[in-house]
PDB file of C-alpha atoms in Angstrom:
ATOM      1  CA  MET K  32     112.273  79.869  84.388  1.00 41.00           C
ATOM      2  CA  SER K  33     109.667  81.979  82.635  1.00 59.00           C
ATOM      3  CA  THR K  34     108.530  85.096  84.463  1.00 79.00           C
ATOM      4  CA  GLN K  35     105.790  86.234  82.088  1.00 82.00           C
ATOM      5  CA  LYS K  36     103.157  88.016  84.169  1.00 88.00           C
ATOM      6  CA  PRO K  37      99.384  87.659  83.742  1.00 93.00           C
ATOM      7  CA  GLU K  38      97.821  90.560  81.841  1.00 94.00           C
ATOM      8  CA  ALA K  39      95.204  91.050  84.573  1.00 96.00           C
ATOM      9  CA  LEU K  40      97.929  91.625  87.175  1.00 96.00           C
ATOM     10  CA  LEU K  41      99.721  94.157  84.985  1.00 97.00           C
ATOM     11  CA  GLU K  42      96.419  95.900  84.158  1.00 97.00           C
ATOM     12  CA  ARG K  43      95.811  96.439  87.857  1.00 98.00           C
ATOM     13  CA  ILE K  44      99.355  97.628  88.591  1.00 97.00           C
ATOM     14  CA  ILE K  45      99.483  99.999  85.619  1.00 98.00           C
ATOM     15  CA  SER K  46      95.959 101.335  86.238  1.00 98.00           C
ATOM     16  CA  VAL K  47      96.578 102.250  89.880  1.00 98.00           C
ATOM     17  CA  SER K  48     100.105 103.590  89.412  1.00 98.00           C
ATOM     18  CA  SER K  49      99.723 105.751  86.303  1.00 98.00           C
ATOM     19  CA  GLU K  50      97.358 107.872  84.236  1.00 97.00           C
ATOM     20  CA  PRO K  51      96.534 107.628  80.521  1.00 97.00           C
ATOM     21  CA  GLY K  52      99.327 109.287  78.561  1.00 97.00           C
ATOM     22  CA  ASP K  53     102.001 108.429  81.135  1.00 98.00           C
ATOM     23  CA  VAL K  54     105.121 106.486  80.141  1.00 98.00           C
ATOM     24  CA  ILE K  55     105.691 102.988  81.550  1.00 97.00           C
ATOM     25  CA  LEU K  56     109.279 101.673  81.663  1.00 97.00           C
ATOM     26  CA  ASP K  57     109.923  97.932  81.448  1.00 96.00           C
ATOM     27  CA  PRO K  58     113.698  97.347  81.635  1.00 95.00           C
ATOM     28  CA  VAL K  59     113.283  93.591  81.007  1.00 93.00           C
ATOM     29  CA  GLY K  60     110.633  93.644  78.263  1.00 93.00           C
ATOM     30  CA  GLY K  61     110.488  89.923  77.587  1.00 93.00           C
ATOM     31  CA  THR K  62     107.607  89.038  75.276  1.00 92.00           C
ATOM     32  CA  GLY K  63     106.036  92.479  75.633  1.00 93.00           C
ATOM     33  CA  THR K  64     103.218  91.870  78.096  1.00 94.00           C
ATOM     34  CA  THR K  65     103.795  95.150  79.940  1.00 96.00           C
ATOM     35  CA  GLY K  66     103.920  97.152  76.704  1.00 95.00           C
ATOM     36  CA  TYR K  67     100.843  95.365  75.386  1.00 94.00           C
ATOM     37  CA  VAL K  68      98.833  96.157  78.521  1.00 96.00           C
ATOM     38  CA  ALA K  69     100.185  99.711  78.717  1.00 96.00           C
ATOM     39  CA  ARG K  70      99.096 100.421  75.150  1.00 94.00           C
ATOM     40  CA  LYS K  71      95.642  98.899  75.790  1.00 94.00           C
ATOM     41  CA  LEU K  72      95.284 101.246  78.779  1.00 96.00           C
ATOM     42  CA  GLY K  73      96.335 104.347  76.831  1.00 95.00           C
ATOM     43  CA  ARG K  74      99.852 104.611  78.213  1.00 96.00           C
ATOM     44  CA  HIS K  75     103.095 105.006  76.309  1.00 96.00           C
ATOM     45  CA  PHE K  76     105.887 102.588  77.092  1.00 96.00           C
ATOM     46  CA  ILE K  77     109.601 101.999  76.802  1.00 96.00           C
ATOM     47  CA  MET K  78     110.801  98.395  76.816  1.00 95.00           C
ATOM     48  CA  VAL K  79     114.356  97.100  76.874  1.00 96.00           C
ATOM     49  CA  GLU K  80     115.132  93.532  75.799  1.00 95.00           C
ATOM     50  CA  LYS K  81     118.356  92.035  74.466  1.00 94.00           C
ATOM     51  CA  VAL K  82     117.268  88.460  73.657  1.00 94.00           C
ATOM     52  CA  ALA K  83     116.227  88.321  69.996  1.00 94.00           C
ATOM     53  CA  LYS K  84     113.505  85.677  70.367  1.00 94.00           C
ATOM     54  CA  TYR K  85     111.790  87.778  73.057  1.00 93.00           C
ATOM     55  CA  VAL K  86     112.055  90.900  70.906  1.00 94.00           C
ATOM     56  CA  ASP K  87     110.446  89.030  67.992  1.00 94.00           C
ATOM     57  CA  ALA K  88     107.592  87.783  70.185  1.00 92.00           C
ATOM     58  CA  ALA K  89     107.003  91.279  71.595  1.00 93.00           C
ATOM     59  CA  GLU K  90     106.980  92.822  68.120  1.00 93.00           C
ATOM     60  CA  ARG K  91     104.359  90.321  66.903  1.00 92.00           C
ATOM     61  CA  ARG K  92     102.184  90.958  69.945  1.00 90.00           C
ATOM     62  CA  LEU K  93     102.367  94.752  69.660  1.00 91.00           C
ATOM     63  CA  GLU K  94     101.857  94.777  65.883  1.00 90.00           C
ATOM     64  CA  ALA K  95      98.687  92.712  66.291  1.00 86.00           C
ATOM     65  CA  LEU K  96      97.366  95.173  68.875  1.00 86.00           C
ATOM     66  CA  GLN K  97      98.203  98.140  66.652  1.00 79.00           C
ATOM     67  CA  LEU K  98      96.325  96.516  63.765  1.00 80.00           C
ATOM     68  CA  GLY K  99      93.310  96.004  66.016  1.00 74.00           C
ATOM     69  CA  MET K 100      93.565  92.229  66.004  1.00 62.00           C
ATOM     70  CA  GLY K 101      94.249  91.743  69.715  1.00 59.00           C
ATOM     71  CA  GLU K 102      96.876  89.319  70.872  1.00 55.00           C
ATOM     72  CA  PRO K 103      97.897  86.689  68.324  1.00 51.00           C
ATOM     73  CA  GLU K 104      96.759  83.184  69.262  1.00 49.00           C
ATOM     74  CA  ARG K 105     100.324  81.876  68.997  1.00 47.00           C
ATOM     75  CA  ASN K 106     101.528  84.352  71.645  1.00 44.00           C
ATOM     76  CA  ARG K 107      98.836  83.299  74.101  1.00 47.00           C
ATOM     77  CA  LYS K 108      99.778  79.633  73.888  1.00 45.00           C
ATOM     78  CA  GLU K 109     103.501  79.919  73.273  1.00 50.00           C
ATOM     79  CA  GLN K 110     105.783  80.190  76.275  1.00 50.00           C
ATOM     80  CA  VAL K 111     109.221  81.352  75.230  1.00 51.00           C
ATOM     81  CA  GLU K 112     111.859  79.442  77.136  1.00 55.00           C
ATOM     82  CA  PRO K 113     114.432  81.577  78.942  1.00 53.00           C
ATOM     83  CA  SER K 114     117.923  81.582  77.512  1.00 55.00           C
ATOM     84  CA  GLY K 115     119.716  81.584  80.855  1.00 52.00           C
ATOM     85  CA  VAL K 116     121.135  85.064  80.186  1.00 51.00           C
ATOM     86  CA  PHE K 117     120.486  87.415  83.083  1.00 43.00           C
TER      87      PHE K 117
END
């Protein structure tokens, strides 16, 4: 089961629980939604993820943001299937 959270939900949570420049910890980074939103809101972040396909998806998403391109179209449409490893 995929547990990717909507960006709008994470924007609200991060905005009310931290200040710009704070560090956000996501111990189950997944496809990088928390890091993506944190960076957009001026926060630093630490993400932990052990599944390679999630790490790859998160790297693509964060690289696109860093280059000023926003979220890649393929990340918005693509749902990465969970591997069953918990």
